Every structure is written in structure tokens, then in C-alpha cells.
């Protein structure tokens, strides 16, 4: 699995250890049948596993059996003839206009204000924002280069480290001018934290290191913990009447705002870093009520003009 990402390998290993080996590990490859695999999947569902998780397990088992076919251990892959559960896509919960206004108000002056606002108004994934470095912020052009993310690993595997993006494709985004202003403020804020921390500063040591240092850090210059950010955001979300909201919902909010304000799907796809526009449509294909109203008004204007 040398061509697989770290988290992908860990996911494969976990699924094999937790689900596949206990159920099918003692079965000889030549004796493995479609009914056995179907019964295995049905059992996972009865045990409460989500349909998406069952499909993920199926994907791993299918890859393993495809390899067995390729090397001659099996004539064909029985996993390819099973019936899989249908996945119900989780409904997204973007903030409403009222909640956004309330969030901007309650987050004013908060220690995570700039980070959360940048996510809200750029659509960055949380770990992309936490992995943003100053050499990827182009103030002159008003652009951000998103080419990596921060990844949490066990200490034995290196702890927090930079990792490739979800789809391995870097992107350059041009956010609103207000976002760049926020980042300029963050730069000044970080410089002040550096002076205050003195010898306790855990960030850059030289000016060369500073140029490629993390944008969002603790007051001591260390990386931020996603769990700490999550817990902090939940407190703010409760204050604006959205206790179920997650940090990731800020990304959804950006996407919905972009579509409502007239951005085409291809542009939204590029900003979000989705592999395809079809994937973006699959997530945000539902049209908000405001967009429906706007569409109806445009059609009515056309009809009135045409009939005159």
C-alpha cells in the first residue's frame, strides 16, 4: 500500500481488523461465496453500522479480492455480485443569514475569530485552514494557495504534520478583500504574540522560517488542536441558536452563500477543492428557497417582457 495516503492505510487496517477478519478471516478464499459476503454486510447493518460504513468495508474487501483474482488465487470476485445498502446523504446545515450576523457579532474579539471567519468566507476545510502557511498568502495579488493540510497522527507516527490535500490537487483562491484584511490583522496579532511569548515562543526561529510558518497558532506559536477549535466553536454556535452546528458547517455556509450570490457551480467547485462539479452539485444541488424565489422572479420578468 505504498501508493496510499497515511490515513487511507490506517482506515484499511482498522476495517480489516474490526470487521473483515473477525467475520471472514477463517474462510478459505476458494470457499468464499456471494451469500457469505451478503450475510456479512447484512450483519454489519443489524449491528448498527451506517450504510456508508458498510459500503466502505465493501470497497476494501473488493480491492483485496480483486488482487486475489489478479494473482490467480480466485477465478472471479464474489464481492462484485452483492447488494449494497443505499446511502442517505446527511442533510447539510448551513447557517442562516440571521445566524451569520449573530456569529459575526459574538465572535468579535474572540481568540479564534479570524480563523473561523476565514473558514466561513473562503470555504476552506478546517485542516486546510490550520495548515495554511504565510508563504501561501499573497497579499499583493489578494490570493491564497491551498496546497496542504495539517494532519493529526499518533506521536509514534510523527504527531501533527503536513499532509497532501484530500484530492491531491492544489488550488489558488481569490477571497473577498475583507478576508485578506483579516489575514493582515492576524499577521500583526501573531507578531505581537511573538514579542509577548519571548523565549517561550514555539513558532519560527529565523525570518526564513517565519515566511513559511503557520498562519493560525496558539499564543505561543504552536499549531492549533482541531479538538480545541471544535469545542470553542460549539460554544459560539450555542450563543447564536445553532448548537448542532459544526466547524465544517461554516464551509457549507460559504458554498450556499456563493451559490445564492450568483457564483456558478464550476467556480464553487474550484473554491471548495472538490474533484468534480458533479460532486459539488450532488452536495448542494438542492436549491434554497431564496434561489427559488429569485428564479421565479426572473422568469416572471421575462414573461412580462415577452408578452408586452
GROMACS .gro file of C-alpha atoms in nm:
model
  308
    1UNK     CA    1   0.000   0.000   0.000
    2UNK     CA    2   0.295   0.227  -0.068
    3UNK     CA    3   0.085   0.439  -0.302
    4UNK     CA    4  -0.182   0.509  -0.038
    5UNK     CA    5  -0.202   0.806   0.197
    6UNK     CA    6  -0.134   0.763   0.568
    7UNK     CA    7  -0.498   0.793   0.676
    8UNK     CA    8  -0.613   0.562   0.394
    9UNK     CA    9  -0.376   0.290   0.514
   10UNK     CA   10  -0.494   0.335   0.872
   11UNK     CA   11  -0.856   0.316   0.757
   12UNK     CA   12  -0.791  -0.006   0.563
   13UNK     CA   13  -0.612  -0.163   0.859
   14UNK     CA   14  -0.888  -0.066   1.102
   15UNK     CA   15  -1.167  -0.203   0.880
   16UNK     CA   16  -0.983  -0.531   0.830
   17UNK     CA   17  -0.908  -0.575   1.199
   18UNK     CA   18  -1.250  -0.467   1.326
   19UNK     CA   19  -1.489  -0.609   1.066
   20UNK     CA   20  -1.347  -0.823   0.786
   21UNK     CA   21  -1.108  -1.059   0.966
   22UNK     CA   22  -1.340  -1.148   1.257
   23UNK     CA   23  -1.621  -1.240   1.016
   24UNK     CA   24  -1.438  -1.385   0.714
   25UNK     CA   25  -1.078  -1.438   0.819
   26UNK     CA   26  -1.121  -1.813   0.874
   27UNK     CA   27  -1.291  -1.872   0.537
   28UNK     CA   28  -1.072  -2.007   0.258
   29UNK     CA   29  -1.066  -1.786  -0.049
   30UNK     CA   30  -1.184  -2.072  -0.270
   31UNK     CA   31  -1.481  -2.126  -0.038
   32UNK     CA   32  -1.591  -1.764  -0.019
   33UNK     CA   33  -1.938  -1.719  -0.170
   34UNK     CA   34  -2.172  -1.434  -0.255
   35UNK     CA   35  -2.424  -1.538   0.016
   36UNK     CA   36  -2.149  -1.535   0.280
   37UNK     CA   37  -2.042  -1.183   0.188
   38UNK     CA   38  -2.403  -1.067   0.165
   39UNK     CA   39  -2.471  -1.213   0.510
   40UNK     CA   40  -2.162  -1.035   0.642
   41UNK     CA   41  -2.284  -0.698   0.513
   42UNK     CA   42  -2.638  -0.760   0.641
   43UNK     CA   43  -2.494  -0.842   0.982
   44UNK     CA   44  -2.297  -0.517   0.989
   45UNK     CA   45  -2.619  -0.328   0.928
   46UNK     CA   46  -2.801  -0.520   1.201
   47UNK     CA   47  -2.519  -0.426   1.437
   48UNK     CA   48  -2.594  -0.061   1.368
   49UNK     CA   49  -2.327   0.033   1.114
   50UNK     CA   50  -2.427   0.311   0.878
   51UNK     CA   51  -2.483   0.228   0.512
   52UNK     CA   52  -2.181   0.442   0.417
   53UNK     CA   53  -1.958   0.246   0.656
   54UNK     CA   54  -2.082  -0.083   0.512
   55UNK     CA   55  -2.001   0.044   0.163
   56UNK     CA   56  -1.654   0.148   0.280
   57UNK     CA   57  -1.593  -0.203   0.416
   58UNK     CA   58  -1.719  -0.343   0.087
   59UNK     CA   59  -1.475  -0.124  -0.106
   60UNK     CA   60  -1.181  -0.255   0.095
   61UNK     CA   61  -1.289  -0.619   0.068
   62UNK     CA   62  -1.348  -0.578  -0.305
   63UNK     CA   63  -0.997  -0.439  -0.357
   64UNK     CA   64  -0.848  -0.730  -0.163
   65UNK     CA   65  -1.042  -0.989  -0.364
   66UNK     CA   66  -0.958  -0.815  -0.692
   67UNK     CA   67  -0.592  -0.860  -0.604
   68UNK     CA   68  -0.658  -1.228  -0.533
   69UNK     CA   69  -0.811  -1.259  -0.882
   70UNK     CA   70  -0.514  -1.082  -1.041
   71UNK     CA   71  -0.260  -1.319  -0.885
   72UNK     CA   72  -0.466  -1.629  -0.965
   73UNK     CA   73  -0.600  -1.721  -0.620
   74UNK     CA   74  -0.961  -1.668  -0.734
   75UNK     CA   75  -1.138  -1.706  -1.067
   76UNK     CA   76  -1.368  -1.412  -1.003
   77UNK     CA   77  -1.461  -1.170  -0.725
   78UNK     CA   78  -1.780  -1.272  -0.538
   79UNK     CA   79  -1.800  -0.930  -0.368
   80UNK     CA   80  -1.896  -0.776  -0.701
   81UNK     CA   81  -2.231  -0.957  -0.701
   82UNK     CA   82  -2.376  -0.847  -0.368
   83UNK     CA   83  -2.649  -0.591  -0.297
   84UNK     CA   84  -2.531  -0.286  -0.108
   85UNK     CA   85  -2.736  -0.063   0.123
   86UNK     CA   86  -2.842   0.273  -0.011
   87UNK     CA   87  -2.667   0.570   0.146
   88UNK     CA   88  -2.885   0.855   0.262
   89UNK     CA   89  -2.680   1.173   0.229
   90UNK     CA   90  -2.663   1.365   0.551
   91UNK     CA   91  -2.851   1.692   0.522
   92UNK     CA   92  -2.622   1.992   0.538
   93UNK     CA   93  -2.694   2.264   0.793
   94UNK     CA   94  -2.555   2.598   0.677
   95UNK     CA   95  -2.606   2.899   0.899
   96UNK     CA   96  -2.897   3.126   0.817
   97UNK     CA   97  -2.846   3.494   0.741
   98UNK     CA   98  -2.963   3.576   1.095
   99UNK     CA   99  -2.722   3.324   1.247
  100UNK     CA  100  -2.433   3.454   1.036
  101UNK     CA  101  -2.499   3.809   1.157
  102UNK     CA  102  -2.516   3.684   1.516
  103UNK     CA  103  -2.196   3.482   1.471
  104UNK     CA  104  -2.007   3.784   1.338
  105UNK     CA  105  -2.125   3.974   1.642
  106UNK     CA  106  -2.047   3.718   1.917
  107UNK     CA  107  -1.711   3.621   1.767
  108UNK     CA  108  -1.585   3.978   1.764
  109UNK     CA  109  -1.262   3.988   1.963
  110UNK     CA  110  -1.265   3.612   2.024
  111UNK     CA  111  -0.928   3.434   2.017
  112UNK     CA  112  -1.048   3.218   1.725
  113UNK     CA  113  -1.239   3.496   1.547
  114UNK     CA  114  -1.007   3.531   1.248
  115UNK     CA  115  -0.966   3.157   1.192
  116UNK     CA  116  -1.340   3.091   1.198
  117UNK     CA  117  -1.423   3.390   0.980
  118UNK     CA  118  -1.163   3.283   0.724
  119UNK     CA  119  -1.324   2.937   0.707
  120UNK     CA  120  -1.670   3.093   0.679
  121UNK     CA  121  -1.576   3.329   0.397
  122UNK     CA  122  -1.340   3.102   0.199
  123UNK     CA  123  -1.493   2.756   0.244
  124UNK     CA  124  -1.159   2.605   0.349
  125UNK     CA  125  -1.170   2.272   0.525
  126UNK     CA  126  -1.073   2.312   0.888
  127UNK     CA  127  -0.744   2.123   0.849
  128UNK     CA  128  -0.661   2.324   0.536
  129UNK     CA  129  -0.703   2.644   0.737
  130UNK     CA  130  -0.496   2.506   1.026
  131UNK     CA  131  -0.225   2.407   0.777
  132UNK     CA  132  -0.217   2.743   0.596
  133UNK     CA  133   0.131   2.899   0.599
  134UNK     CA  134   0.235   3.256   0.530
  135UNK     CA  135   0.419   3.168   0.210
  136UNK     CA  136   0.079   3.068   0.067
  137UNK     CA  137  -0.075   3.409   0.141
  138UNK     CA  138  -0.017   3.656  -0.143
  139UNK     CA  139  -0.128   3.995  -0.014
  140UNK     CA  140  -0.023   4.175  -0.335
  141UNK     CA  141  -0.242   3.955  -0.556
  142UNK     CA  142  -0.509   3.903  -0.292
  143UNK     CA  143  -0.484   3.524  -0.327
  144UNK     CA  144  -0.436   3.213  -0.117
  145UNK     CA  145  -0.263   2.898  -0.236
  146UNK     CA  146  -0.409   2.587  -0.076
  147UNK     CA  147  -0.157   2.307  -0.120
  148UNK     CA  148  -0.153   2.110   0.206
  149UNK     CA  149  -0.338   2.041   0.528
  150UNK     CA  150  -0.244   1.980   0.888
  151UNK     CA  151  -0.288   1.617   0.987
  152UNK     CA  152  -0.304   1.467   1.334
  153UNK     CA  153  -0.110   1.142   1.377
  154UNK     CA  154  -0.011   0.943   1.687
  155UNK     CA  155   0.318   1.057   1.837
  156UNK     CA  156   0.482   0.731   1.727
  157UNK     CA  157   0.398   0.827   1.368
  158UNK     CA  158   0.526   1.182   1.394
  159UNK     CA  159   0.242   1.368   1.565
  160UNK     CA  160   0.096   1.668   1.383
  161UNK     CA  161   0.241   1.703   1.035
  162UNK     CA  162   0.165   1.848   0.693
  163UNK     CA  163  -0.014   1.614   0.454
  164UNK     CA  164  -0.143   1.632   0.095
  165UNK     CA  165  -0.490   1.768   0.027
  166UNK     CA  166  -0.792   1.541   0.018
  167UNK     CA  167  -0.780   1.501  -0.360
  168UNK     CA  168  -0.406   1.578  -0.400
  169UNK     CA  169  -0.488   1.885  -0.613
  170UNK     CA  170  -0.358   2.225  -0.504
  171UNK     CA  171  -0.575   2.525  -0.579
  172UNK     CA  172  -0.549   2.902  -0.573
  173UNK     CA  173  -0.846   3.101  -0.447
  174UNK     CA  174  -0.916   3.473  -0.452
  175UNK     CA  175  -1.121   3.553  -0.143
  176UNK     CA  176  -1.307   3.872  -0.065
  177UNK     CA  177  -1.090   4.171   0.023
  178UNK     CA  178  -1.223   4.156   0.379
  179UNK     CA  179  -1.065   3.812   0.420
  180UNK     CA  180  -0.724   3.945   0.321
  181UNK     CA  181  -0.775   4.229   0.570
  182UNK     CA  182  -0.843   3.969   0.839
  183UNK     CA  183  -0.519   3.790   0.748
  184UNK     CA  184  -0.323   4.116   0.766
  185UNK     CA  185  -0.468   4.163   1.113
  186UNK     CA  186  -0.368   3.807   1.201
  187UNK     CA  187  -0.012   3.879   1.090
  188UNK     CA  188   0.009   4.177   1.325
  189UNK     CA  189  -0.156   3.978   1.601
  190UNK     CA  190   0.094   3.693   1.564
  191UNK     CA  191   0.389   3.932   1.570
  192UNK     CA  192   0.258   4.075   1.899
  193UNK     CA  193   0.221   3.723   2.040
  194UNK     CA  194   0.580   3.651   1.942
  195UNK     CA  195   0.705   3.950   2.137
  196UNK     CA  196   0.493   3.866   2.439
  197UNK     CA  197   0.598   3.500   2.447
  198UNK     CA  198   0.968   3.581   2.429
  199UNK     CA  199   1.183   3.274   2.488
  200UNK     CA  200   0.871   3.059   2.525
  201UNK     CA  201   0.781   3.113   2.159
  202UNK     CA  202   0.742   2.778   1.980
  203UNK     CA  203   0.699   2.916   1.630
  204UNK     CA  204   0.965   3.032   1.388
  205UNK     CA  205   1.324   3.093   1.497
  206UNK     CA  206   1.451   3.282   1.193
  207UNK     CA  207   1.300   3.517   0.937
  208UNK     CA  208   1.327   3.243   0.673
  209UNK     CA  209   1.125   3.011   0.897
  210UNK     CA  210   0.875   3.289   0.964
  211UNK     CA  211   0.799   3.323   0.592
  212UNK     CA  212   0.672   2.963   0.583
  213UNK     CA  213   0.530   2.950   0.937
  214UNK     CA  214   0.171   2.862   1.025
  215UNK     CA  215  -0.082   3.144   1.000
  216UNK     CA  216  -0.301   3.018   1.282
  217UNK     CA  217  -0.119   2.921   1.600
  218UNK     CA  218  -0.152   2.929   1.976
  219UNK     CA  219  -0.033   3.236   2.164
  220UNK     CA  220   0.300   3.050   2.199
  221UNK     CA  221   0.335   2.984   1.825
  222UNK     CA  222   0.247   2.613   1.826
  223UNK     CA  223  -0.010   2.451   1.596
  224UNK     CA  224  -0.374   2.462   1.699
  225UNK     CA  225  -0.559   2.149   1.808
  226UNK     CA  226  -0.869   2.078   1.594
  227UNK     CA  227  -1.048   1.947   1.901
  228UNK     CA  228  -0.986   2.273   2.085
  229UNK     CA  229  -1.113   2.471   1.786
  230UNK     CA  230  -1.421   2.245   1.766
  231UNK     CA  231  -1.503   2.282   2.135
  232UNK     CA  232  -1.461   2.658   2.115
  233UNK     CA  233  -1.680   2.689   1.807
  234UNK     CA  234  -1.956   2.486   1.973
  235UNK     CA  235  -1.974   2.746   2.250
  236UNK     CA  236  -2.014   3.024   1.994
  237UNK     CA  237  -2.267   2.819   1.797
  238UNK     CA  238  -2.480   2.776   2.108
  239UNK     CA  239  -2.483   3.152   2.159
  240UNK     CA  240  -2.632   3.211   1.812
  241UNK     CA  241  -2.901   2.945   1.846
  242UNK     CA  242  -2.725   2.681   1.637
  243UNK     CA  243  -2.599   2.430   1.898
  244UNK     CA  244  -2.583   2.146   1.643
  245UNK     CA  245  -2.360   2.343   1.406
  246UNK     CA  246  -2.006   2.213   1.343
  247UNK     CA  247  -1.696   2.392   1.217
  248UNK     CA  248  -1.748   2.208   0.885
  249UNK     CA  249  -2.090   2.373   0.855
  250UNK     CA  250  -1.909   2.705   0.806
  251UNK     CA  251  -1.771   2.555   0.484
  252UNK     CA  252  -2.123   2.453   0.381
  253UNK     CA  253  -2.242   2.805   0.463
  254UNK     CA  254  -1.980   2.954   0.230
  255UNK     CA  255  -2.089   2.724  -0.053
  256UNK     CA  256  -2.455   2.812  -0.012
  257UNK     CA  257  -2.378   3.184   0.010
  258UNK     CA  258  -2.168   3.159  -0.306
  259UNK     CA  259  -2.449   2.992  -0.499
  260UNK     CA  260  -2.710   3.233  -0.364
  261UNK     CA  261  -2.498   3.528  -0.473
  262UNK     CA  262  -2.473   3.402  -0.829
  263UNK     CA  263  -2.147   3.204  -0.844
  264UNK     CA  264  -2.162   2.925  -1.099
  265UNK     CA  265  -2.112   2.567  -0.983
  266UNK     CA  266  -1.770   2.539  -1.151
  267UNK     CA  267  -1.642   2.838  -0.956
  268UNK     CA  268  -1.779   2.700  -0.630
  269UNK     CA  269  -1.621   2.363  -0.708
  270UNK     CA  270  -1.282   2.525  -0.762
  271UNK     CA  271  -1.302   2.729  -0.442
  272UNK     CA  272  -1.403   2.430  -0.234
  273UNK     CA  273  -1.146   2.199  -0.390
  274UNK     CA  274  -1.394   1.933  -0.500
  275UNK     CA  275  -1.270   1.684  -0.757
  276UNK     CA  276  -1.563   1.748  -0.993
  277UNK     CA  277  -1.852   1.989  -1.040
  278UNK     CA  278  -2.082   1.687  -1.030
  279UNK     CA  279  -1.975   1.621  -0.672
  280UNK     CA  280  -2.048   1.983  -0.582
  281UNK     CA  281  -2.392   1.955  -0.740
  282UNK     CA  282  -2.456   1.632  -0.552
  283UNK     CA  283  -2.400   1.810  -0.220
  284UNK     CA  284  -2.555   2.147  -0.297
  285UNK     CA  285  -2.795   2.054  -0.576
  286UNK     CA  286  -3.093   2.134  -0.357
  287UNK     CA  287  -3.196   2.491  -0.423
  288UNK     CA  288  -3.258   2.723  -0.130
  289UNK     CA  289  -3.592   2.898  -0.102
  290UNK     CA  290  -3.432   3.232  -0.179
  291UNK     CA  291  -3.283   3.095  -0.500
  292UNK     CA  292  -3.622   2.952  -0.596
  293UNK     CA  293  -3.785   3.289  -0.533
  294UNK     CA  294  -3.519   3.471  -0.736
  295UNK     CA  295  -3.559   3.222  -1.021
  296UNK     CA  296  -3.936   3.268  -1.022
  297UNK     CA  297  -3.899   3.647  -1.027
  298UNK     CA  298  -3.655   3.636  -1.320
  299UNK     CA  299  -3.890   3.412  -1.516
  300UNK     CA  300  -4.186   3.638  -1.436
  301UNK     CA  301  -3.991   3.941  -1.562
  302UNK     CA  302  -3.909   3.756  -1.882
  303UNK     CA  303  -4.272   3.654  -1.931
  304UNK     CA  304  -4.396   4.011  -1.877
  305UNK     CA  305  -4.136   4.148  -2.119
  306UNK     CA  306  -4.214   3.885  -2.382
  307UNK     CA  307  -4.591   3.935  -2.362
  308UNK     CA  308  -4.557   4.313  -2.399
   0.00000   0.00000   0.00000
